[in-house]
Structure formats: structure tokens, C-alpha cells
XYZ file of C-alpha atoms in Angstrom:
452
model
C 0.000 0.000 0.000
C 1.156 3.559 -0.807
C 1.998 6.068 1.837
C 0.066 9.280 1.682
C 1.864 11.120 5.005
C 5.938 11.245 4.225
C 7.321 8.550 6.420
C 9.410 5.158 6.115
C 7.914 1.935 5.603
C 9.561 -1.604 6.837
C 8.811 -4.762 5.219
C 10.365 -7.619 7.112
C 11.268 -10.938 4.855
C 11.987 -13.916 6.737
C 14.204 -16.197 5.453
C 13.740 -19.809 4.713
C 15.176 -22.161 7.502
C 14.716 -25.953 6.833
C 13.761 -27.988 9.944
C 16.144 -30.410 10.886
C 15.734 -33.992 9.538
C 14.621 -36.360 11.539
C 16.639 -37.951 13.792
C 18.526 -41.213 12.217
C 18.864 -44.468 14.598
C 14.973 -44.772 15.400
C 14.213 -48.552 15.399
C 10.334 -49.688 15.204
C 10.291 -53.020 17.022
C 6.968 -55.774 16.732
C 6.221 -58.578 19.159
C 4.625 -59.815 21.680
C 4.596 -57.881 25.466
C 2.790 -59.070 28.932
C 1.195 -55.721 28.227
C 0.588 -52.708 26.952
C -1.929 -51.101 24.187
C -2.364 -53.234 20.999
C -1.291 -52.225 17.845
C -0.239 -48.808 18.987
C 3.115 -47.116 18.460
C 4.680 -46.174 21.587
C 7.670 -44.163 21.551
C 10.140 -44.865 24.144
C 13.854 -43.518 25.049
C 15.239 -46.630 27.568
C 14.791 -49.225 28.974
C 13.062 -48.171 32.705
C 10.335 -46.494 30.208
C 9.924 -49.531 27.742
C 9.404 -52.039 31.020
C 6.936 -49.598 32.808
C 4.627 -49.538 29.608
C 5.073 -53.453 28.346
C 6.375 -55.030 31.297
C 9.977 -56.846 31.918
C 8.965 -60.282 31.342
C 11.577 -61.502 28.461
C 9.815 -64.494 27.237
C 7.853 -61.944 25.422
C 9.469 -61.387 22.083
C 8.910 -57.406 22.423
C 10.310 -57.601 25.125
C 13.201 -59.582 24.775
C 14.503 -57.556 21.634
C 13.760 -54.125 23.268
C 16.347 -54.831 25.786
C 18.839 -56.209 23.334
C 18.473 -52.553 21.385
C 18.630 -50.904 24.602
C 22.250 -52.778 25.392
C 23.412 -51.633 22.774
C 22.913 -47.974 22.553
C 19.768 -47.882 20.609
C 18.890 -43.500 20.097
C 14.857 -44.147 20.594
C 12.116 -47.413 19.950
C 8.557 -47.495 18.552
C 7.447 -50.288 20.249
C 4.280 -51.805 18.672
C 2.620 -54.937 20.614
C 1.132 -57.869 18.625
C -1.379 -59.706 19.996
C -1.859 -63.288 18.124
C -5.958 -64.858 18.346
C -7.794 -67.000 20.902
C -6.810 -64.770 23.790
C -9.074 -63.957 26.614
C -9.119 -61.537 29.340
C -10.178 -63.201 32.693
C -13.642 -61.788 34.177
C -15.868 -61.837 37.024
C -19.966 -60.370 37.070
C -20.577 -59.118 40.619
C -24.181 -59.291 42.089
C -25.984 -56.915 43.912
C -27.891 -57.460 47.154
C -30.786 -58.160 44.920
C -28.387 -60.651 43.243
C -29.241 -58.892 39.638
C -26.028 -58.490 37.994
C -24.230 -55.158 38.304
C -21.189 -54.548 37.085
C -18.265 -56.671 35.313
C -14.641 -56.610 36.218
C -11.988 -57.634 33.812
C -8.244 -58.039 33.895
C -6.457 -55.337 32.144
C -3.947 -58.268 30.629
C -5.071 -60.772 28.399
C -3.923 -64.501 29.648
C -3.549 -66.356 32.507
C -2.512 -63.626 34.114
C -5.787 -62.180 34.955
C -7.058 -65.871 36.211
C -4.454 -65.100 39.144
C -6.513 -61.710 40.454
C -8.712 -62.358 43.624
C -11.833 -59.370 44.514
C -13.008 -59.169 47.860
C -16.584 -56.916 48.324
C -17.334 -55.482 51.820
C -18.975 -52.847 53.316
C -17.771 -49.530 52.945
C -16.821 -47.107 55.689
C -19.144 -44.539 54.623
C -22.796 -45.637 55.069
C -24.284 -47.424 51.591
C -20.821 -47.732 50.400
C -18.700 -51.074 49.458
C -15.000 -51.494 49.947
C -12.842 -53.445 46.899
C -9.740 -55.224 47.434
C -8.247 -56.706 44.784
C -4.932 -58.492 44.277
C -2.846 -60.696 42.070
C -0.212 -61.836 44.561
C 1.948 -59.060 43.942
C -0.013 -55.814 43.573
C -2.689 -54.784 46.273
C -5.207 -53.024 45.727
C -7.969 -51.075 48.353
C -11.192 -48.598 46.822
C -13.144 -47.613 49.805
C -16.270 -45.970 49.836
C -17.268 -46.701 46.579
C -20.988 -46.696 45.314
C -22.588 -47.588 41.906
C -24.095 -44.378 41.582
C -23.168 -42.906 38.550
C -23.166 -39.245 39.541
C -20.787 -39.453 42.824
C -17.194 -39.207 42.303
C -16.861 -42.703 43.818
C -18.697 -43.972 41.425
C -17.109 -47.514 41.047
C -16.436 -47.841 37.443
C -15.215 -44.409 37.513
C -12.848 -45.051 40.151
C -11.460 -48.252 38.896
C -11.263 -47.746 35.052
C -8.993 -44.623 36.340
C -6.923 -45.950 39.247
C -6.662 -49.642 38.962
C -3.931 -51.353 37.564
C -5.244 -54.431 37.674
C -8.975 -54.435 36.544
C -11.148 -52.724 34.672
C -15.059 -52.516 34.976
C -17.715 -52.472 32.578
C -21.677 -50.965 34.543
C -24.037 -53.918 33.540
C -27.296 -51.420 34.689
C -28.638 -53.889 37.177
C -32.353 -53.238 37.643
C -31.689 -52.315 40.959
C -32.073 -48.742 42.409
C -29.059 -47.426 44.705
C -27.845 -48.046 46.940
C -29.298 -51.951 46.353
C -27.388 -51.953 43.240
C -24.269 -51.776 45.201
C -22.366 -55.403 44.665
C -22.984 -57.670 47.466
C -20.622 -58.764 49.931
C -18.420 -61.921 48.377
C -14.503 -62.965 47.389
C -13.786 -64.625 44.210
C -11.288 -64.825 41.742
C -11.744 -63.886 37.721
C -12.028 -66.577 35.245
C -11.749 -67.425 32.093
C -8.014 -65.703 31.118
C -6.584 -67.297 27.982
C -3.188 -66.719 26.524
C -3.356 -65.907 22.793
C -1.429 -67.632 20.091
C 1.428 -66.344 18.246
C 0.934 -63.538 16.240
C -0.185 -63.985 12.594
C 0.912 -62.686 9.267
C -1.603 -60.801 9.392
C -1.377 -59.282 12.984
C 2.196 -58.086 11.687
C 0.420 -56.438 8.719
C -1.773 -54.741 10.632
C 1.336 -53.198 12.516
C 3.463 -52.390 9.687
C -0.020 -50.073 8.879
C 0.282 -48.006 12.094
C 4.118 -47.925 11.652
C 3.687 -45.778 8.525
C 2.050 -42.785 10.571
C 5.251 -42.665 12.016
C 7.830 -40.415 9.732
C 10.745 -40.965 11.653
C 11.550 -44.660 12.117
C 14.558 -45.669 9.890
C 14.871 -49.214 11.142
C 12.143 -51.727 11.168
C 12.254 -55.482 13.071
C 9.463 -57.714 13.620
C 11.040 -59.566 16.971
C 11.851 -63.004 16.918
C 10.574 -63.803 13.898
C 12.376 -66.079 11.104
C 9.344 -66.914 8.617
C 10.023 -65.487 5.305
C 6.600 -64.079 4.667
C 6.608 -61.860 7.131
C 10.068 -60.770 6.337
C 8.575 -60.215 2.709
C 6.061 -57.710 4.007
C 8.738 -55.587 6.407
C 10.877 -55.729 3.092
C 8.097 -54.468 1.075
C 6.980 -51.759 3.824
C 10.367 -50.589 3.896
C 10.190 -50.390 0.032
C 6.866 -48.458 -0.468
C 8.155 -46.152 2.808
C 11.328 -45.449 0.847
C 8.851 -44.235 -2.048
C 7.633 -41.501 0.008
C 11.377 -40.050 1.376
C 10.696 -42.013 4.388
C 13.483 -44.743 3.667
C 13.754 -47.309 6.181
C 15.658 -51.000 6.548
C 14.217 -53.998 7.373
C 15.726 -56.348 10.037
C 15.174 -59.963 10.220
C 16.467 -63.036 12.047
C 17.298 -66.978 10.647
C 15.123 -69.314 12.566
C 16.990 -71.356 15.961
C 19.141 -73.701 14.840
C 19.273 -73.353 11.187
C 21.958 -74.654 8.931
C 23.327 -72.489 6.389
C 22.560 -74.318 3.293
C 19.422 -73.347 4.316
C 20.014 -69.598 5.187
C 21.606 -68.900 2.325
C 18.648 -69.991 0.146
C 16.502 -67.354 1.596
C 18.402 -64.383 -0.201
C 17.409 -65.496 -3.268
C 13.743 -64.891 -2.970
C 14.790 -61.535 -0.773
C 17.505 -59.769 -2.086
C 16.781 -55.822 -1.753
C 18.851 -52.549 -0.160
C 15.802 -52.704 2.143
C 16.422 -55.828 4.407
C 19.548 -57.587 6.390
C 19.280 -61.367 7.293
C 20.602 -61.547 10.576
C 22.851 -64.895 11.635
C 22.928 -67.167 13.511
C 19.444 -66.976 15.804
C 18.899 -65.008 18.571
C 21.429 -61.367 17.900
C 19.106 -59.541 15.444
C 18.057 -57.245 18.000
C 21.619 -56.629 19.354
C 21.757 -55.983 15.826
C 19.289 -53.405 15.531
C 20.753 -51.294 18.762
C 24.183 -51.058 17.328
C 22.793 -49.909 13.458
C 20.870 -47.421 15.592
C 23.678 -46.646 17.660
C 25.699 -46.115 14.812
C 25.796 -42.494 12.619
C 23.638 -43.058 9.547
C 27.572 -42.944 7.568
C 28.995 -45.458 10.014
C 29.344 -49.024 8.573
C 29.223 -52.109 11.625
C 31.293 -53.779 9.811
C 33.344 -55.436 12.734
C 31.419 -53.709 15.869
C 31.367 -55.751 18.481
C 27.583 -55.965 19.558
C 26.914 -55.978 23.395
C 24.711 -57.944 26.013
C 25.362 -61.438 23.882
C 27.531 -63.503 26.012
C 27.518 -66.216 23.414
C 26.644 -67.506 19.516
C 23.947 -70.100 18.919
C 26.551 -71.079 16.387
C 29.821 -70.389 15.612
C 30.351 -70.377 11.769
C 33.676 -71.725 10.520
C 35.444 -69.927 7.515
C 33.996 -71.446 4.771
C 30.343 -70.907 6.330
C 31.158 -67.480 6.748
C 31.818 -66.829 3.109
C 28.869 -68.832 2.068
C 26.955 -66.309 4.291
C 28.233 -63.667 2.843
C 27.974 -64.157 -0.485
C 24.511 -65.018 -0.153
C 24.000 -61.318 1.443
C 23.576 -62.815 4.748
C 24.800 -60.240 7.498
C 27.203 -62.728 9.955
C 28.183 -62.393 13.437
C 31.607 -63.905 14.959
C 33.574 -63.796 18.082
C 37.399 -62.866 18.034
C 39.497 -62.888 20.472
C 40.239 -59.237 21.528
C 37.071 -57.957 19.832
C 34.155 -59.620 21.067
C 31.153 -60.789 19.287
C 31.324 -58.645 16.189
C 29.591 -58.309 12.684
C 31.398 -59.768 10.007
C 30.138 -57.114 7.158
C 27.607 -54.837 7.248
C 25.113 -55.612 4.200
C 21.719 -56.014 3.032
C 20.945 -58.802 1.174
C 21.422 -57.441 -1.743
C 25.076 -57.120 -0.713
C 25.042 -53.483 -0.521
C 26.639 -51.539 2.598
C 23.979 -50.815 4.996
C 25.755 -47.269 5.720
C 25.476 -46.426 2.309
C 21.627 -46.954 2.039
C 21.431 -44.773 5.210
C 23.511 -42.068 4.009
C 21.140 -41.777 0.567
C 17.746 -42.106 3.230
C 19.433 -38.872 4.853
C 19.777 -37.364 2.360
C 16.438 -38.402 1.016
C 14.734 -36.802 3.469
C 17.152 -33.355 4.084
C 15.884 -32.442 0.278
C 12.437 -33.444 1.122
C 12.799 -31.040 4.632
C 13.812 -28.644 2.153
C 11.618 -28.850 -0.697
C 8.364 -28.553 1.485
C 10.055 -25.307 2.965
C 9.583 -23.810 -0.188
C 6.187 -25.239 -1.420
C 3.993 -22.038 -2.015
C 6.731 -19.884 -2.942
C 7.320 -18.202 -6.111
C 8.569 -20.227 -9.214
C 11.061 -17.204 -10.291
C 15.048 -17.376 -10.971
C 15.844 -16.040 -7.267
C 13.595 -18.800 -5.756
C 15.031 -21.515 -7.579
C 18.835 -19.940 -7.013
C 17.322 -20.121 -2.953
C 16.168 -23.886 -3.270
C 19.408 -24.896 -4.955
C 21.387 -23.031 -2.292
C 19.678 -24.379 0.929
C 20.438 -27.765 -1.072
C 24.026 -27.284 -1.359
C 24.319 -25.943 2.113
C 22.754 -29.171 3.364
C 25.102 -31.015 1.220
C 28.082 -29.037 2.415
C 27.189 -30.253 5.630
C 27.196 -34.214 5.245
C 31.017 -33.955 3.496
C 32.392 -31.852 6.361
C 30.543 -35.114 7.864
C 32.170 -37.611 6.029
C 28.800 -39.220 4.929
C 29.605 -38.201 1.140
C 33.235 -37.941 -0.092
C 35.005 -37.270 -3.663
C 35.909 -39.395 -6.220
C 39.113 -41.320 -4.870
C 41.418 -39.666 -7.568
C 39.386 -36.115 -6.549
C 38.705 -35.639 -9.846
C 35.085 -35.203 -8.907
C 32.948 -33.791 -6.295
C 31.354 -35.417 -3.566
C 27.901 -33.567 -4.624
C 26.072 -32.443 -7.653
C 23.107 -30.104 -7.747
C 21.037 -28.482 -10.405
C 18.068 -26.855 -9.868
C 15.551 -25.633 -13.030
C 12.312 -26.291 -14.743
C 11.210 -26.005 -18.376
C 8.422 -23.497 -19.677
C 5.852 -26.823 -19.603
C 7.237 -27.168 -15.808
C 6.353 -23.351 -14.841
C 2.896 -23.862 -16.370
C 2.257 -26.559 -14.286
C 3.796 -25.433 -11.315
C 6.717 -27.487 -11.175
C 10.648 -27.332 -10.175
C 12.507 -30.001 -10.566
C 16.152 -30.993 -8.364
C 18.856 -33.183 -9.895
C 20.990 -34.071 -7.583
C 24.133 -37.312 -7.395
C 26.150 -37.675 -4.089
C 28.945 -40.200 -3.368
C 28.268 -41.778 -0.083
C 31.604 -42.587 1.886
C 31.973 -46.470 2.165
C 33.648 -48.368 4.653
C 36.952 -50.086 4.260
C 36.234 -54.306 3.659
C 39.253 -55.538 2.207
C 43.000 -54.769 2.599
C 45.565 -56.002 0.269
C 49.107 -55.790 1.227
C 52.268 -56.439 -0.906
C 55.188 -56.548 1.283
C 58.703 -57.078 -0.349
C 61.378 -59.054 1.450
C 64.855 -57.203 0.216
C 68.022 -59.113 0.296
């Protein structure tokens, strides 16, 4: 707008500052847990925090991974609880002195678990009251002056859906008018817990879903889990993910006590950048932790992996190279070293640091990009674009993630940023870009000469 009245007028531009990327190392982890919420992502930063949410019981394959990651420095999980079918939670209908049913309590863990919890009813201190105490053998449990009266705040469902740890309980509208409806004196223990089987194909599907409302997982592992079809769908989750600059690798184990004639033949269904075949049984998670642990340029090619104590199987030389040419990630103790990984690769046979460097970088243009969605198509905003690019780039080879050609003839980075007259009609810019991620050093061949 004009000025009418002499004066000086201020317009204040604000320059364009990318976010930061997310942060790499985030490992989304699906099993089985004592407890927790079903099929719900739950983000968690150690160990004391995973347990207090799923419990610490480590024949749970949740569980049991979690802690592996944990050992060995993983940067965050996204812990995601699979629940297989035929489970039951255990239950008990409480009467009311008119012995018309009243209300329903039922464990808050599926299983046998719940078949352990006793109630006992009495009466309450407060006149027309009852007094619940309820226990499992380990937890107790005392609500006092409680009343089925929906509009008091001790209105027993209200109370125990909120404070118990142990039950919840479900108003069943008894016929009864208060305080009759109150649950009768008695002590009895729920019924009817069932543990459920192991998780399906399809119960992993369902979690891979809810994993993709989560942007900043890199790392993906259903726990304990060696059949190929369900490594198949983490490999193709990864995939699609990958698609929308949201790369990620997949994680999978061999299954307990399988030979590698065997192992080997399960690259050749699933070789991809996307997924590492962890061997032998029982170190994928350890696995996981140290990836995570790891900066997204950082091979683990021979990092020792922590919290193992010992190999299901100790692979002799020639086993070792039939792993590895199959793609299969190995694991091996040294003396001096510790339990280490043989070579860091997918089983496609490609560095698993240099599909994390490209996934960072992946997702720095697309931080970038959507920074300057809305702004104008004009020579000065694509010279801005390209230059927030570079900058980015600058920063990952004063890294070390990207690196020259080894006779520095060229760069580590290319960028060109431009768009065609059809391209400005539509609305479009387009970004070419090539990096050279660093790799890590596999091989070392040494001619010494022995002089006279």
C-alpha cells in the first residue's frame, strides 16, 4: 500500500530455515509384550520407560529384543505390541444385594494372568458404600467408599477404570435402584483368562499399517521372527516407505538352529537394499541397537555388539563366506574384539551405511523442498532452493557421509536446480541431484617385499 503522510515503511522478509531432519537411529520393534496397548506405536527412550509400559517379562518377544536394542545404545524405539488370536481376558460379574447383575470386572492383561486376580466386596466405611480389594499376589489393591451411583465421584467404574492397575469394569445397569445396586458382599477370583497364540501374518500387517504414521523410524524389526513371509512384508513396507522419502531398513532373524545351506537360500527370494538377514538366531536385536547406535555414515562392519555372552553357532570360515555371499549379514567372536559383525550388508550385498547415508539425504531435500512449497517459481527462488540444497550437502562432506571421487577428480555432490516453460505452467521445479556416499573399508591387500 502507498503512503500518503511522508514517512518510512519496513517490510520484514523472513528467510527460509529448513527444519532439521529427523533424527537417524529410530528402530520400530513388533512382538509380543505381557502388556501394553495393541497395535499402537509407543515411543520410548530406555529401557526403565519400555518395562513400565510393556512389562519386563523376556519371554515376550517385544520384550526380549527391546532390551537387546537398549544394550546396545539404541537412540529411541517405537514399540508396537502384537497380539496373536484365541486370547481372553479373565472376568468376574458381581451381584448386587438383589443378586441382579451389576457390574463386570476384567483383567487389564489378556492370559492367565488375569485368572491369578482375587476381589473381595465389603462394606464400605461410609454408610451405603462397598469397599474393593483386589490383588494378584503381587499388587494390592484397596477402593473404599465406593458406590454404583453414577453421579458421585466414587462412582465404582469411575474409580477403577482410572486408578486400577489391575482391573477394569464395565456398569451392567442392574435393575436395581441405589444403593441396592451396590455389589454384594463376596470374594472370588476372575475366570476365564486365555493366553493368545502367536501372532499372525496378518497381525504383523496390521502393525506395519500403524508404523507408517510414524515419519521418523529408519529401522524396522518384527522380533523373533524367522518366517520369510513376514520378512517379505517388512521388506516391502520398507520399500513403499522409501517411495515416500521415508526410507527405512528392514531387520530380520534366521530361525533357531538353522543350517546355512538353508540360510543362504533365503536371499534369493529376498535380495533388496531394504532388508539384512541376521545370523545365527537369537542377535538380530543386538543388531538393531548397534545400526541405531551407529551415525547413519557409520558401517558395523566389525562392531562388536553388546549384552550377547555367546553364539547359537559359531560359523567356521567357509560358512562365513557362504553367508556372505549369499548377502547374509554374519556375526563372529574374536578374540580381543568380542562378538562382532562380520560385514555390514543387506541382502542385496550393498553396505547398509550407504543406504542410510542416501535415506538422509532423502529426506534433508524433502525437509527442504516442502520449505519452499507455495513460494514463487522465479530465478531467485530456484537460485534459494538450490542453495539451501548445497548448504545441506556441504554439511554431510564436512561429515564424512559423502566424499570425492578417490582420484578427486570429482565432487562429492552435484546439484542443479531448473524447470522447463511446460514445468512453470504446471507449477513445477525439478532438483537433480548425485552424491557419493563414503563407504567403509572391507578388504586390505598388502604387498610386502622381502629385500636381500
Amino acid at each position: 500500500m502507498a503512503r500518503v503522510i511522508p514517512g518510512v515503511e519496513v517490510k520484514v522478509v523472513k528467510e527460509i530455515i529448513p527444519p532439521p531432519a529427523y533424527p537417524s537411529g529410530v528402530v520400530a520393534l513388533m512382538g509380543t509384550a505381557e502388556k501394553g496397548p495393541v497395535l499402537t506405536p509407543v515411543h520410548v527412550s530406555s529401557w526403565k520407560e519400555f518395562t513400565e509400559v510393556f512389562g519386563s517379562n523376556e519371554q515376550y518377544t517385544l520384550t526380549k529384543e527391546a532390551k537387546s536394542c537398549f544394550q546396545n545404545g539404541v537412540f529411541e524405539v517405537v514399540a508396537v505390541r502384537v497380539v496373536g488370536r484365541g486370547g481372553s481376558y479373565a472376568s468376574l460379574v458381581l451381584k448386587d444385594l438383589e443378586k441382579a447383575k451389576t457390574v463386570e470386572l476384567k483383567a487389564r492383561r489378556m492370559g492367565l494372568d488375569g485368572n491369578k486376580i482375587e476381589v473381595e466386596v465389603d462394606k464400605g466405611t461410609a454408610e451405603n458404600t462397598v469397599k474393593l480389594i483386589i490383588s494378584d499376589g503381587e499388587t494390592y489393591e484397596v477402593f473404599d467408599n465406593l458406590v454404583m451411583n453414577p453421579k458421585s465421584d466414587r462412582y465404582l467404574v469411575k474409580v477403577l477404570n482410572q486408578d486400577s492397575t489391575l482391573v477394569t469394569a464395565e456398569d451392567l445397569k442392574s435393575p436395581s435402584e441405589f444403593p441396592k445396586n451396590n455389589p454384594a458382599p463376596t470374594r472370588d477370583k476372575l475366570k476365564g483368562g486365555r493366553e493368545p497364540g502367536l501372532p499372525s501374518k496378518e497381525d504383523f500387517e496390521a502393525a506395519l499399517e500403524k508404523l507408517e504414521a510414524e515419519p521418523e523410524v529408519d529401522i524396522v524389526m518384527a522380533c523373533d521372527v524367522s518366517d520369510p513371509s513376514i520378512h517379505a512384508l517388512v521388506e516391502a513396507h520398507c520399500a513403499n516407505m522409501s517411495k515416500e522419502a521415508m526410507g527405512r531398513i528392514g531387520i530380520g532373524t534366521v530361525g533357531r538352529g538353522e543350517p546355512v545351506k538353508e540360510i543362504v537360500k533365503r536371499t534369493e527370494k529376498l535380495s533388496s537394499d531394504r532388508f539384512v538377514l541376521v545370523a545365527p538366531y537369537g542377535v538380530a536385536g543386538a543388531v538393531a541397537g548397534l545400526i541405531s547406535r551407529l551415525s547413519y555414515f557409520e558401517s558395523p562392519t566389525f562392531k562388536p555388539v553388546k549384552g550377547v555372552s555367546k553364539l547359537e553357532v559359531n560359523y567356521t570360515p567357509s560358512e562365513l563366506r557362504q553367508l556372505l555371499n549369499a548377502g547374509v549379514l554374519p556375526l563372529q567372536a574374536q578374540r580381543e574384539r568380542g562378538i562382532i559383525v562380520v560385514k555390514g550388508i543387506t541382502t542385496s550385498k550393498e553396505q547398509i551405511s550407504v543406504v542410510r547415508t542416501t535415506d538422509h539425504a532423502v529426506r534433508l531435500v524433502k525437509s527442504i523442498g516442502e520449505m519452499f512449497i507455495g513460494t514463487l517459481n522465479n530465478p531467485s527462488g530456484r537460485s534459494a532452493l538450490k542453495e539451501k540444497i548445497t548448504e545441506a550437502m556441504i554439511r554431510m562432506e564436512r561429515d564424512g557421509a559423502i566424499v570425492p571421487s578417490a582420484d578427486l577428480k570429482e565432487p562429492a555432490f552435484m546439484v542443479d536446480v531448473y524447470c522447463s516453460e511446460m514445468d512453470f505452467a504446471q507449477g513445477i521445479v525439478r532438483v537433480d541431484l548425485a552424491i557419493r556416499p563414503v563407504r567403509a573399508i572391507d578388504y586390505i591387500y598388502a604387498t610386502i617385499v622381502v629385500q636381500a
